[in-house]
Coordinates of C-alpha atoms and ligand atoms in Angstrom, one line a residue:
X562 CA 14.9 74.5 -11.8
X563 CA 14.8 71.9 -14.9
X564 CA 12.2 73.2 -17.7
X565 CA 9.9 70.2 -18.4
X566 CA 10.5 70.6 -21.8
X567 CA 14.1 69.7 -21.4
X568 CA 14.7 66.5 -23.9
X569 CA 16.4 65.1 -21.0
X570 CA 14.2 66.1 -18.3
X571 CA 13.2 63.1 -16.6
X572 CA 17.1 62.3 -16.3
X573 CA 17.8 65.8 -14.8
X574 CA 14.5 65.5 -12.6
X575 CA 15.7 61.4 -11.3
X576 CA 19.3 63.1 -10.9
X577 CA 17.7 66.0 -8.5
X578 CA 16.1 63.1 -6.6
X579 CA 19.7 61.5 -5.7
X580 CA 21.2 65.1 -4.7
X581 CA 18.4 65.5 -2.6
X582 CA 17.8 62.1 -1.1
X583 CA 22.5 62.8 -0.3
X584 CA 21.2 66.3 1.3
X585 CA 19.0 64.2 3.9
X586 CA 21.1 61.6 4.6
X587 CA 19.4 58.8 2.7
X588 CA 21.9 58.5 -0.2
X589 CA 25.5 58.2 0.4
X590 CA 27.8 60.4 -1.9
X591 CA 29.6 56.8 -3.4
X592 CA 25.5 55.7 -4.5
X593 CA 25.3 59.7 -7.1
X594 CA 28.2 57.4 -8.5
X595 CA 26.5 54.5 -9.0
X596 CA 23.6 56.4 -10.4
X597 CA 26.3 57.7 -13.3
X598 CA 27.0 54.1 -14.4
X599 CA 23.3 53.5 -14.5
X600 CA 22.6 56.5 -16.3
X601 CA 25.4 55.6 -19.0
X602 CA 23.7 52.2 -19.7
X603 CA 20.5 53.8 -19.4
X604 CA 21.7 56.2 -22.4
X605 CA 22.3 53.2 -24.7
X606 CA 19.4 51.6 -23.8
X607 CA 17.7 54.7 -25.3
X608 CA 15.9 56.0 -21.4
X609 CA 13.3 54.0 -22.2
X610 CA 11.5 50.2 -21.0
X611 CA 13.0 47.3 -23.8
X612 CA 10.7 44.2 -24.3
X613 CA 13.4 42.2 -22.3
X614 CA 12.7 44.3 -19.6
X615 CA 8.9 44.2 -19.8
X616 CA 9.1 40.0 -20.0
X617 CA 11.4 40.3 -16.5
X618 CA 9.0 42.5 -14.8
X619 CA 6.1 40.2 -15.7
X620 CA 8.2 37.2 -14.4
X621 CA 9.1 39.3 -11.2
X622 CA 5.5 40.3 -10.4
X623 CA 4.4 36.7 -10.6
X624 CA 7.2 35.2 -8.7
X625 CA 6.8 37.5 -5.7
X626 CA 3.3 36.8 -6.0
X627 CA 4.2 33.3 -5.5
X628 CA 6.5 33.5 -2.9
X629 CA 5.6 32.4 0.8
X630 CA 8.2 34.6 2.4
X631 CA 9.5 37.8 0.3
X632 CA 11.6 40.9 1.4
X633 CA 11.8 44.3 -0.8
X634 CA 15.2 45.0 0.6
X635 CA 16.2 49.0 0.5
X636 CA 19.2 50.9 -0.1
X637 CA 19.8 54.6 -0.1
X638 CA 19.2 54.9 -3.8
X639 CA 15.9 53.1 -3.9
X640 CA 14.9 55.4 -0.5
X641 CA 15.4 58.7 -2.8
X642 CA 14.5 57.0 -5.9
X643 CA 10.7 55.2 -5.0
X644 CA 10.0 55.0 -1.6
X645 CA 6.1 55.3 -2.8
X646 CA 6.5 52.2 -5.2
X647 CA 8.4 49.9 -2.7
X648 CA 5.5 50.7 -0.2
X649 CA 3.1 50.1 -2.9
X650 CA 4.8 47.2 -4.5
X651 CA 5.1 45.5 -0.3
X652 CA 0.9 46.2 0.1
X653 CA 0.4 44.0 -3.3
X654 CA 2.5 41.1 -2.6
X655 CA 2.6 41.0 0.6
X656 CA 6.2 41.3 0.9
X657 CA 8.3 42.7 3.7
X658 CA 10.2 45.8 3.7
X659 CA 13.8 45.6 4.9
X660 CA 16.7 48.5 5.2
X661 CA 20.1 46.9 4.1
X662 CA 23.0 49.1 3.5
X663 CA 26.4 49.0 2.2
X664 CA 27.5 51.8 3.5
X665 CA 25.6 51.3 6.6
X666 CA 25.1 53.6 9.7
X667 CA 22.6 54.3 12.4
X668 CA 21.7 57.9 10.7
X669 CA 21.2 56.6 7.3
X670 CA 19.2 53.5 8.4
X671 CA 16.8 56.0 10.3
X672 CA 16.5 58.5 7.7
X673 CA 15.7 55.9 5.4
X674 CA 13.4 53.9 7.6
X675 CA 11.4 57.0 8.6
X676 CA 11.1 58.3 4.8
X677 CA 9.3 54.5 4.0
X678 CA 7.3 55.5 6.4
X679 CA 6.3 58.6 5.2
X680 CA 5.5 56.9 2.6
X681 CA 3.4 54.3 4.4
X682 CA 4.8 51.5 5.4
X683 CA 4.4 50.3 8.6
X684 CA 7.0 48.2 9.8
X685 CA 10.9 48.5 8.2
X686 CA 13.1 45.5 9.4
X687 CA 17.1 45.4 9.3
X688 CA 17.3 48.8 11.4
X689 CA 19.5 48.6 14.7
X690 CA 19.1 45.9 17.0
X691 CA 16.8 44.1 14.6
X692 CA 19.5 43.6 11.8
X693 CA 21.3 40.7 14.7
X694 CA 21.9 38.0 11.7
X695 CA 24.4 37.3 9.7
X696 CA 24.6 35.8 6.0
X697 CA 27.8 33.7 5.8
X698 CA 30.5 34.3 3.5
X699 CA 29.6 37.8 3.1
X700 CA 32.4 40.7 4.7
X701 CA 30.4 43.5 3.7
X702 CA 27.7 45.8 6.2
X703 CA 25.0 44.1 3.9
X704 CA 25.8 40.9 5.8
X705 CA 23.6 41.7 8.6
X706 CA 20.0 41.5 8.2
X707 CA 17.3 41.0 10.1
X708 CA 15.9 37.2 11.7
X709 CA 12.9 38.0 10.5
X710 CA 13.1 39.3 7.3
X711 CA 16.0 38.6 4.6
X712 CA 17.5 36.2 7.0
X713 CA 14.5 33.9 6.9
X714 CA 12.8 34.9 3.2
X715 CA 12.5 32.5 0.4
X716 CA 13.0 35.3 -1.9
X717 CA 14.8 38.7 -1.8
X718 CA 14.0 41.9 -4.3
X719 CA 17.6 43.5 -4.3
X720 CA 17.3 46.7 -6.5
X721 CA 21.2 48.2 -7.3
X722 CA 22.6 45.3 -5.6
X723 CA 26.3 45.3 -5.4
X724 CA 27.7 41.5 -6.7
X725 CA 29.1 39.7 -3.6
X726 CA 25.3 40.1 -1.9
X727 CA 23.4 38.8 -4.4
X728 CA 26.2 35.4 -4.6
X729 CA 25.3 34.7 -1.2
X730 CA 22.0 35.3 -1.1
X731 CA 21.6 32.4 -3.7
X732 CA 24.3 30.5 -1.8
X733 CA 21.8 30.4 1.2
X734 CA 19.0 29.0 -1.4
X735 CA 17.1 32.4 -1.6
X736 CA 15.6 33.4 -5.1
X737 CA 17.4 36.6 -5.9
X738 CA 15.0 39.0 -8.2
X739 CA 17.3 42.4 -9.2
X740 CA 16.5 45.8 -11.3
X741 CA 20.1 46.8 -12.6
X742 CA 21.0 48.6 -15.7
X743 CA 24.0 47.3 -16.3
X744 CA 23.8 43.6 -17.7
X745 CA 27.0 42.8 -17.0
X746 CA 27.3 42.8 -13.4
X747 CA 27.8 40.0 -11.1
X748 CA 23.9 40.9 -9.6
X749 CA 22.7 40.7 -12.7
X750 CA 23.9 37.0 -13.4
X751 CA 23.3 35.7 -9.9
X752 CA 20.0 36.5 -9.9
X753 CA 17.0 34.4 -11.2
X754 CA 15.5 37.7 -12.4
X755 CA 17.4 40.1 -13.6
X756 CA 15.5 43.5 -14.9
X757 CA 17.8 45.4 -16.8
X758 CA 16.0 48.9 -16.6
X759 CA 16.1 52.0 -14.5
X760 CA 14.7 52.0 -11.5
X761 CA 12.4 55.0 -11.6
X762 CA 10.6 53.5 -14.5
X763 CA 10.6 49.6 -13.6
X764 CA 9.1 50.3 -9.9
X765 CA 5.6 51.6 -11.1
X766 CA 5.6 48.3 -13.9
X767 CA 6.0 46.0 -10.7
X768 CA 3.3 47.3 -8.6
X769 CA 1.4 47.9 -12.0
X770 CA 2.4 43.8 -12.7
X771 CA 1.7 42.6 -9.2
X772 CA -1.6 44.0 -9.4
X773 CA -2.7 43.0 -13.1
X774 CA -1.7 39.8 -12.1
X775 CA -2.6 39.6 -8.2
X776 CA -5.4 37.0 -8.2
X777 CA -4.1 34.6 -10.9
X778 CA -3.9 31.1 -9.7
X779 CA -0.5 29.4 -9.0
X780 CA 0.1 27.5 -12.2
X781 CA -0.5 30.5 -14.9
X782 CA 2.5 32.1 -12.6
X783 CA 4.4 29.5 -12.2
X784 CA 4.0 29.0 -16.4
X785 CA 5.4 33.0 -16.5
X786 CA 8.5 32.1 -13.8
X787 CA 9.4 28.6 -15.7
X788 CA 9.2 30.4 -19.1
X789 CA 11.6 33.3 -18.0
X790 CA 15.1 32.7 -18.6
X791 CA 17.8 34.7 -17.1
X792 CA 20.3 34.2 -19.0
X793 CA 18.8 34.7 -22.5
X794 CA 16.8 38.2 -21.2
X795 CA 20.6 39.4 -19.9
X796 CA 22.2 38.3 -23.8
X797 CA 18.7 40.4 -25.6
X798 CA 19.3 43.5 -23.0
X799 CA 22.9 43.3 -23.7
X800 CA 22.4 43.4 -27.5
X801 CA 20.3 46.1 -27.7
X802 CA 23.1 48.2 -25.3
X803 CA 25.6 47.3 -28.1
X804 CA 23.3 47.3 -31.4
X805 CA 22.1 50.8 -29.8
X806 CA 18.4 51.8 -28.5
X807 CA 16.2 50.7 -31.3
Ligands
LIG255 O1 22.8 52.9 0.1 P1 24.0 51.9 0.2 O2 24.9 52.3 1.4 O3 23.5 50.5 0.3 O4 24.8 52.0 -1.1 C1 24.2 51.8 -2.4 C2 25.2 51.7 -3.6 C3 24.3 51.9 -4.8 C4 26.1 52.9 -3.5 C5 25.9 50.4 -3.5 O5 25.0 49.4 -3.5 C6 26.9 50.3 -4.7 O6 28.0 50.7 -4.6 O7 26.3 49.7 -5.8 P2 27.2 49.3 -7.1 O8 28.1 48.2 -6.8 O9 27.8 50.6 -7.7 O10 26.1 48.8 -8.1 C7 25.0 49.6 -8.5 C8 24.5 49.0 -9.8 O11 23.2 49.5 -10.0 C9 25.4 49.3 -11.0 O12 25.5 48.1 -11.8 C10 24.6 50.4 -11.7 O13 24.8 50.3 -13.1 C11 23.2 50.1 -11.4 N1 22.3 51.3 -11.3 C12 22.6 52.5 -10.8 N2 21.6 53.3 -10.9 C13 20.5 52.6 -11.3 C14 21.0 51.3 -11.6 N3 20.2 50.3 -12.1 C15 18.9 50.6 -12.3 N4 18.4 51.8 -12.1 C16 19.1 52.8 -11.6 N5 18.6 54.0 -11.4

């Protein structure tokens, strides 16, 4: 049991979530790793939102607003770590929700696909038959996806993304919008978005963005999209993870 009064608490709590999303099958043990590396960038960035990361969500919100065709796709981190939000976040935007694994297998997509839908959502794409395309150039289990969803979207939400994805995602002339701590990472560049920020806090700022901003017309988001650039937000994250959390 963590006391809430633990400084760290909301680290120990998000870390409970990961050991118990691995218990039911929804996290794989290599993804508790993962969470580590996040939680060391996460350190520096002083466990809380930066301004870079608040101007990226903003962008985010408005640019899945604006897309025709957008996918949340869902790994086993995102499953233990805001099943609620990605719901949420799909009901705002109107995007579709789609399980894509790395470490993919029938078990895991079905755990994971039934927990969303615990949650609410209700229709998951990319699980079994459904995932029958391919995206070229790509070796990895996250090259098959399903016709419907990332295969055909304009845009793809790829939270904890692993590099190679994300590369050919924008190869096939998909936007690419990511939440990854680490600004460093091959994700991170590819995308057009990047949101350097944990997971567990940027989720709720989405569907909190998407909805503040739902509504809008096209040109004021299209202003926030045009006026977001990647690169510079990566170089301000990345200098406030080496001038440390001010
Ligand atoms: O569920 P699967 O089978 O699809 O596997 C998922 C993992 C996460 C294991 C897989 O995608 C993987 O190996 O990812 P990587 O290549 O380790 O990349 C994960 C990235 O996410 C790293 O750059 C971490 O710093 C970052 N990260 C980890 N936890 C968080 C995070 N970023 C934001 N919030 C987090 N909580």
């Amino acid at each position: 049991m963590i006391p809430t009064d633990h400084p760290r608490a909301r680290s120990l709590m998000t870390r409970e979530r990961l050991v118990d999303g691995f218990r039911r099958n929804l996290v794989v043990a290599e993804g508790l790793i993962a969470h580590g590396r996040g939680e060391a960038f996460d350190y520096l960035l002083g466990e809380r939102t930066p301004e870079p990361a608040i101007k990226a969500v903003r962008a985010a919100a408005a640019l899945l607003l604006l897309s025709k065709n957008a996918v949340l796709s869902v790994n086993g981190n995102a499953a233990a770590l805001c099943p609620k939000e990605v719901v949420e976040l799909a009901g705002v935007t109107g995007a579709k929700i789609e399980v894509n694994l790395f470490y993919r297998t029938d078990e895991r997509e079905l755990a994971i696909k039934a927990e969303l839908e615990r949650h609410g959502a209700r229709q998951v794409l990319g699980v079994g038959e459904r995932a029958s395309a391919r995206i070229p150039e790509l070796s990895s289990e996250r090259r098959r996806v399903d016709p419907d969803g990332i295969f055909a979207a304009d845009m793809v939400f790829v939270p904890l993304e692993d590099g190679d994805r994300a590369e050919a995602l924008a190869r096939m002339g998909k936007g690419v919008i990511t939440v990854d701590l680490n600004p460093l990472s091959r994700t991170a560049k590819a995308a057009r978005i990047t949101i350097v920020d944990n997971l567990v806090r940027s989720m709720p700022a989405l569907v909190q963005e998407a909805r503040a901003l739902k509504g809008k017309d096209a040109t004021t988001l299209q202003q926030l999209v045009d006026n977001f650039d990647n690169d510079e937000n990566l170089a301000e994250s990345l200098a406030i993870i080496r001038g440390g959390a001010k």
